[in-house]
Amino acid sequence: VEVSPAPRTSTLLNCNIRHFAMACCSGIKVTLVSLVLCVASVLVTGSGRCSGTQDATCIGSLARDAVLLSVRAVLSDKRGFAHQGEAMDNSELDPRRQGRGLIQDLLARKITDEGLPLSMVQSLSKLRITPEVRQFINETLQGLEPTFIAILNARNNDAIMMDHIYAGFDTIHANLDEGIAHVDNKRRNVNVAREIHEGCRAQESSLFLSKTESERQLAISLEEKNDKRTIAKQKHDGLLVHFQALTEEMGLGDLSSTTLAKHAGLVQEYQGVMDAYSEALKTHHLKALELDNITSQYAEHKAECSQKQFAFESSVCVHNEIAEMSCNKYESAYDSRLQDYETLVSTTTAKAVGRQEELKSLKRISCVLNQLMAVETDGDLAGNSSASHGIQGCIETDFGNDDFGLAEKAAPARQACPATMKWPCTEAFMQEEYGELPANTTVAACQSACSLAPTPAPSVTSAPTPAPIKTLPPKAAPSSNGSCIIYGYAISYKSQHQIDDIYFTLEGARTIPVMNSESEGGCSITQPGSCNGGIQAPWDKSGKLDNSGCWTFSTHSILCDHGITADEIHIHFWRENYASTSGYTVRALDMNGVDLGVVADIDSRSELDASDGLDTLVCDGV
């Protein structure tokens, strides 16, 4: 069977070389040089069983198999050692056959630093170097050269692979740098959005102060208007009495000049008082229009600030999510590359040691074969000849290669991920970002739920939640006269409204404290909606000022830890068109905030001030 060099498509590349050798020993005739070149080609190209980064021991085994295969192939061919038609017999005593067997044993052996067995040394000393054996040795030496190259190429391939895997860290870190640059850009966007929001809140604070000042001026103008009206009314009533007296006594025609002058003076004084009242009325009207305008500006600006707040919180979400994704991508890629690199370093280091040993063994074999080639006369290997010394030198020579090993490089250190900011809507975020906003500003409820924000751990303790208002049969402690003791009231409005002031009285005496905060004097208020001056505005003493309450809500309530039973409710609305003209409903609450029933149900109305009586609830004694 002729085997061509480097048969890439041959089935030889996919089979066990030892099996092929056994087939040759069974009688298949192989051309020696072609076979050696074929096996060497398999080793060089990595197309056979030993390829790329596989264990170098396999390469060494194939190398020895190649040599054995060559020997066995030649020995199996009776014409392989025939020279000029010389016939070979099968006698085990034929020295030429014994020589071939000895060389075969030598080539099959892995020569270590311990040297050759004494029996082999003794046999070599009797070896006959025939021309046929010399030719075979020469061809075998030529066939070993590709094996040396293949082992060195395998080492170089490992070095290339290690450099390639190591270079991958540079790509991973470059990608991280790009991610960090992207995150930095988003952080700049966050800073801009923060400045815009803070600037908006500063202007909101300024508008609030302007609105407060406008309210103060309106209150002053109202007081001035009322004072001028009182004076005008007094002058009017006095002048009316004066006119009536004159008419009844004598009439204008009988008045003296003195009386007429006095009358003219009174009329002139009345005209001046009426002009002053008219001016005060005009001023009050202008101040009311001014307050309406600034209140509208304030409400619009506050809504605008809420939008800017949302934009700011969203920008923080985007920043943190990009930072998280960039970090996760980097750490995943780095961990995977690090594992690959450490595995490769571990395996290539072990293979380098194996290849070094194989290379040393094959070079010793090559050295011994070269010494055998130098023998010129049978028996030269015996005794203290130069050939025997040369073979011993092959055994003792260290054929190691200091440059054969691979230089290990430690993997690059893990780089730091881009930092995230505090996540929106968390307590830490609200305190850091909004804790020092200008006075008289109120941030909107946080709405930016970031998709990658960590889930907060459940709180061990939490603030008590006010009991909901529920409609149940009346079950409250009765008073001495059988009426229920009321601990709270809930008021629901039926149409558009703004409540500037609200309180309850019993026989003219106030039953609830002046609420300067959400909780005061054992009472707590529930006040949703938008408010001027805080959620306590309708319940505090600022109700005497115009536009000092809350709007955009349907129900508010008060609940105390003591009885606040009342027989009348008092409400001051802001404007006629904000006076809940369709009416309102009052429900009484027990100590747990449970609805005891309706105590007032007011239908259509129109006045700014409401003072309506409350029904008495009779308890069942439970």
mmCIF file of C-alpha atoms in Angstrom, residues 345-546:
data_model
loop_
_atom_site.group_PDB
_atom_site.id
_atom_site.type_symbol
_atom_site.label_atom_id
_atom_site.label_comp_id
_atom_site.label_asym_id
_atom_site.label_seq_id
_atom_site.Cartn_x
_atom_site.Cartn_y
_atom_site.Cartn_z
ATOM 1 C CA VAL A 345 -2.085 28.016 31.779
ATOM 2 C CA SER A 346 -2.518 24.911 33.925
ATOM 3 C CA THR A 347 -2.821 22.494 30.984
ATOM 4 C CA THR A 348 -0.090 24.048 28.829
ATOM 5 C CA THR A 349 2.350 24.041 31.737
ATOM 6 C CA ALA A 350 1.807 20.310 32.222
ATOM 7 C CA LYS A 351 2.062 19.682 28.473
ATOM 8 C CA ALA A 352 5.263 21.689 28.227
ATOM 9 C CA VAL A 353 6.892 19.393 30.784
ATOM 10 C CA GLY A 354 5.694 16.312 28.865
ATOM 11 C CA ARG A 355 6.937 17.675 25.545
ATOM 12 C CA GLN A 356 10.304 18.479 27.052
ATOM 13 C CA GLU A 357 10.721 14.887 28.195
ATOM 14 C CA GLU A 358 9.570 13.482 24.843
ATOM 15 C CA LEU A 359 11.916 15.784 22.966
ATOM 16 C CA LYS A 360 14.851 14.754 25.153
ATOM 17 C CA SER A 361 14.066 11.048 24.627
ATOM 18 C CA LEU A 362 13.737 11.383 20.838
ATOM 19 C CA LYS A 363 16.958 13.391 20.636
ATOM 20 C CA ARG A 364 18.790 10.662 22.594
ATOM 21 C CA ILE A 365 17.406 8.096 20.158
ATOM 22 C CA SER A 366 18.547 10.287 17.259
ATOM 23 C CA CYS A 367 21.979 10.616 18.906
ATOM 24 C CA VAL A 368 22.281 6.832 19.365
ATOM 25 C CA LEU A 369 21.212 6.229 15.754
ATOM 26 C CA ASN A 370 23.812 8.723 14.548
ATOM 27 C CA GLN A 371 26.449 6.882 16.586
ATOM 28 C CA LEU A 372 25.355 3.609 14.981
ATOM 29 C CA MET A 373 25.616 5.250 11.540
ATOM 30 C CA ALA A 374 29.214 6.187 12.366
ATOM 31 C CA VAL A 375 30.197 2.541 13.001
ATOM 32 C CA GLU A 376 32.316 1.333 10.113
ATOM 33 C CA THR A 377 33.234 -2.221 11.195
ATOM 34 C CA ASP A 378 31.260 -4.946 12.904
ATOM 35 C CA GLY A 379 32.234 -5.184 16.549
ATOM 36 C CA ASP A 380 33.232 -1.507 16.857
ATOM 37 C CA LEU A 381 30.504 -1.095 19.474
ATOM 38 C CA ALA A 382 32.245 -3.551 21.759
ATOM 39 C CA GLY A 383 34.848 -2.668 24.311
ATOM 40 C CA ASN A 384 36.140 0.803 24.908
ATOM 41 C CA SER A 385 35.690 2.060 21.403
ATOM 42 C CA SER A 386 34.841 5.612 20.423
ATOM 43 C CA ALA A 387 31.406 4.425 19.198
ATOM 44 C CA SER A 388 30.524 2.928 22.570
ATOM 45 C CA HIS A 389 31.718 6.097 24.271
ATOM 46 C CA GLY A 390 29.576 8.116 21.844
ATOM 47 C CA ILE A 391 26.472 6.090 22.689
ATOM 48 C CA GLN A 392 27.188 6.540 26.391
ATOM 49 C CA GLY A 393 27.577 10.263 25.732
ATOM 50 C CA CYS A 394 24.107 10.272 24.143
ATOM 51 C CA ILE A 395 22.702 8.820 27.331
ATOM 52 C CA GLU A 396 24.504 11.274 29.588
ATOM 53 C CA THR A 397 23.887 14.404 27.515
ATOM 54 C CA ASP A 398 21.048 16.674 28.714
ATOM 55 C CA PHE A 399 19.057 17.488 25.598
ATOM 56 C CA GLY A 400 16.777 19.843 27.531
ATOM 57 C CA ASN A 401 15.848 23.238 26.083
ATOM 58 C CA ASP A 402 15.694 26.053 28.592
ATOM 59 C CA ASP A 403 13.532 28.080 26.198
ATOM 60 C CA PHE A 404 11.069 25.259 25.680
ATOM 61 C CA GLY A 405 8.806 26.158 28.591
ATOM 62 C CA LEU A 406 6.110 28.839 28.399
ATOM 63 C CA ALA A 407 6.518 32.125 30.254
ATOM 64 C CA GLU A 408 3.559 32.471 32.588
ATOM 65 C CA LYS A 409 1.870 35.863 32.844
ATOM 66 C CA ALA A 410 -0.521 36.634 35.671
ATOM 67 C CA ALA A 411 -4.003 37.551 34.499
ATOM 68 C CA PRO A 412 -4.760 41.304 34.569
ATOM 69 C CA ALA A 413 -6.426 42.460 37.775
ATOM 70 C CA ARG A 414 -10.177 42.949 37.838
ATOM 71 C CA GLN A 415 -11.089 46.581 37.286
ATOM 72 C CA ALA A 416 -13.609 48.534 39.336
ATOM 73 C CA CYS A 417 -17.125 48.859 37.946
ATOM 74 C CA PRO A 418 -18.740 52.274 37.470
ATOM 75 C CA ALA A 419 -20.442 53.372 40.670
ATOM 76 C CA THR A 420 -24.199 53.746 40.918
ATOM 77 C CA MET A 421 -25.962 56.616 42.635
ATOM 78 C CA LYS A 422 -28.592 56.200 45.329
ATOM 79 C CA TRP A 423 -31.685 54.706 43.725
ATOM 80 C CA PRO A 424 -34.692 57.039 43.319
ATOM 81 C CA CYS A 425 -37.600 56.716 45.730
ATOM 82 C CA THR A 426 -35.422 55.206 48.457
ATOM 83 C CA GLU A 427 -35.238 56.968 51.807
ATOM 84 C CA ALA A 428 -31.512 57.639 51.320
ATOM 85 C CA PHE A 429 -32.160 59.202 47.906
ATOM 86 C CA MET A 430 -34.998 61.414 49.154
ATOM 87 C CA GLN A 431 -32.877 62.650 52.056
ATOM 88 C CA GLU A 432 -29.753 63.283 49.987
ATOM 89 C CA GLU A 433 -31.443 64.923 47.008
ATOM 90 C CA TYR A 434 -34.363 66.747 48.597
ATOM 91 C CA GLY A 435 -33.283 67.217 52.207
ATOM 92 C CA GLU A 436 -31.871 70.696 51.599
ATOM 93 C CA LEU A 437 -34.275 72.123 49.025
ATOM 94 C CA PRO A 438 -35.311 75.759 49.545
ATOM 95 C CA ALA A 439 -37.877 76.478 52.230
ATOM 96 C CA ASN A 440 -41.560 76.569 51.333
ATOM 97 C CA THR A 441 -41.200 73.880 48.683
ATOM 98 C CA THR A 442 -42.805 70.457 48.632
ATOM 99 C CA VAL A 443 -41.479 67.638 46.436
ATOM 100 C CA ALA A 444 -43.939 65.497 44.540
ATOM 101 C CA ALA A 445 -44.471 61.839 45.347
ATOM 102 C CA CYS A 446 -41.631 59.817 43.840
ATOM 103 C CA GLN A 447 -42.799 58.042 40.672
ATOM 104 C CA SER A 448 -39.573 56.753 39.095
ATOM 105 C CA ALA A 449 -39.575 53.000 39.652
ATOM 106 C CA CYS A 450 -36.229 51.893 38.194
ATOM 107 C CA SER A 451 -36.383 48.475 36.537
ATOM 108 C CA LEU A 452 -33.043 47.331 38.002
ATOM 109 C CA ALA A 453 -33.388 48.955 41.423
ATOM 110 C CA PRO A 454 -32.722 46.495 44.258
ATOM 111 C CA THR A 455 -35.794 45.357 46.138
ATOM 112 C CA PRO A 456 -35.721 46.946 49.599
ATOM 113 C CA ALA A 457 -35.618 44.575 52.534
ATOM 114 C CA PRO A 458 -38.893 44.425 54.469
ATOM 115 C CA SER A 459 -38.957 46.807 57.377
ATOM 116 C CA VAL A 460 -39.180 45.263 60.843
ATOM 117 C CA THR A 461 -41.200 48.161 62.198
ATOM 118 C CA SER A 462 -43.319 50.714 60.413
ATOM 119 C CA ALA A 463 -45.362 53.740 61.297
ATOM 120 C CA PRO A 464 -48.926 52.897 62.284
ATOM 121 C CA THR A 465 -51.441 53.270 59.479
ATOM 122 C CA PRO A 466 -54.577 55.226 60.387
ATOM 123 C CA ALA A 467 -57.598 52.980 60.562
ATOM 124 C CA PRO A 468 -59.741 53.271 57.414
ATOM 125 C CA ILE A 469 -63.167 54.805 57.582
ATOM 126 C CA LYS A 470 -65.681 51.966 57.449
ATOM 127 C CA THR A 471 -69.466 51.968 57.570
ATOM 128 C CA LEU A 472 -70.615 49.755 60.474
ATOM 129 C CA PRO A 473 -73.576 49.812 62.842
ATOM 130 C CA PRO A 474 -73.080 52.478 65.558
ATOM 131 C CA LYS A 475 -71.081 50.984 68.392
ATOM 132 C CA ALA A 476 -69.557 53.811 70.390
ATOM 133 C CA ALA A 477 -69.409 54.533 74.076
ATOM 134 C CA PRO A 478 -72.533 56.455 75.130
ATOM 135 C CA SER A 479 -72.399 59.625 77.122
ATOM 136 C CA SER A 480 -74.371 60.116 80.285
ATOM 137 C CA ASN A 481 -77.400 61.283 78.302
ATOM 138 C CA GLY A 482 -77.188 58.336 75.871
ATOM 139 C CA SER A 483 -75.652 60.254 72.961
ATOM 140 C CA CYS A 484 -72.512 58.883 71.306
ATOM 141 C CA ILE A 485 -69.101 60.240 72.216
ATOM 142 C CA ILE A 486 -67.612 61.344 68.882
ATOM 143 C CA TYR A 487 -63.840 61.059 68.420
ATOM 144 C CA GLY A 488 -63.628 62.333 64.876
ATOM 145 C CA TYR A 489 -65.401 63.621 61.786
ATOM 146 C CA ALA A 490 -65.003 62.949 58.072
ATOM 147 C CA ILE A 491 -66.256 65.595 55.644
ATOM 148 C CA SER A 492 -66.963 64.817 51.966
ATOM 149 C CA TYR A 493 -67.669 67.548 49.393
ATOM 150 C CA LYS A 494 -70.060 67.174 46.480
ATOM 151 C CA SER A 495 -68.601 69.708 44.031
ATOM 152 C CA GLN A 496 -65.598 71.992 43.409
ATOM 153 C CA HIS A 497 -64.199 73.469 46.580
ATOM 154 C CA GLN A 498 -61.271 75.019 48.407
ATOM 155 C CA ILE A 499 -61.409 74.879 52.193
ATOM 156 C CA ASP A 500 -59.573 77.759 53.849
ATOM 157 C CA ASP A 501 -60.855 77.076 57.372
ATOM 158 C CA ILE A 502 -62.811 74.364 59.190
ATOM 159 C CA TYR A 503 -63.565 73.643 62.877
ATOM 160 C CA PHE A 504 -66.277 72.230 65.168
ATOM 161 C CA THR A 505 -68.067 73.759 68.195
ATOM 162 C CA LEU A 506 -70.294 72.559 70.996
ATOM 163 C CA GLU A 507 -72.572 75.259 72.376
ATOM 164 C CA GLY A 508 -70.272 77.862 70.797
ATOM 165 C CA ALA A 509 -67.007 76.449 72.212
ATOM 166 C CA ARG A 510 -64.397 74.980 69.871
ATOM 167 C CA THR A 511 -64.002 71.190 70.337
ATOM 168 C CA ILE A 512 -60.864 70.564 68.227
ATOM 169 C CA PRO A 513 -57.417 72.131 68.746
ATOM 170 C CA VAL A 514 -55.850 74.579 66.317
ATOM 171 C CA MET A 515 -53.761 72.221 64.182
ATOM 172 C CA ASN A 516 -50.314 73.687 63.564
ATOM 173 C CA SER A 517 -49.119 70.343 62.181
ATOM 174 C CA GLU A 518 -50.519 67.001 61.112
ATOM 175 C CA SER A 519 -50.796 65.961 64.783
ATOM 176 C CA GLU A 520 -51.673 68.342 67.591
ATOM 177 C CA GLY A 521 -53.265 68.050 71.021
ATOM 178 C CA GLY A 522 -54.042 64.334 70.717
ATOM 179 C CA CYS A 523 -55.659 64.761 67.275
ATOM 180 C CA SER A 524 -54.458 63.796 63.780
ATOM 181 C CA ILE A 525 -55.738 65.057 60.440
ATOM 182 C CA THR A 526 -55.934 63.272 57.104
ATOM 183 C CA GLN A 527 -55.657 65.964 54.452
ATOM 184 C CA PRO A 528 -55.043 64.967 50.817
ATOM 185 C CA GLY A 529 -54.976 67.309 47.827
ATOM 186 C CA SER A 530 -53.005 70.470 47.087
ATOM 187 C CA CYS A 531 -52.523 72.969 49.903
ATOM 188 C CA ASN A 532 -51.237 76.508 50.411
ATOM 189 C CA GLY A 533 -49.180 76.554 53.591
ATOM 190 C CA GLY A 534 -49.137 72.842 54.346
ATOM 191 C CA ILE A 535 -51.736 70.123 54.888
ATOM 192 C CA GLN A 536 -52.749 71.671 58.223
ATOM 193 C CA ALA A 537 -53.808 74.918 56.483
ATOM 194 C CA PRO A 538 -57.617 74.355 56.684
ATOM 195 C CA TRP A 539 -57.332 73.293 60.317
ATOM 196 C CA ASP A 540 -55.036 76.021 61.648
ATOM 197 C CA LYS A 541 -55.666 79.695 62.397
ATOM 198 C CA SER A 542 -54.657 80.873 58.902
ATOM 199 C CA GLY A 543 -58.256 80.486 57.750
ATOM 200 C CA LYS A 544 -58.690 84.174 58.489
ATOM 201 C CA LEU A 545 -56.399 84.836 55.520
ATOM 202 C CA ASP A 546 -57.735 84.544 52.027
#
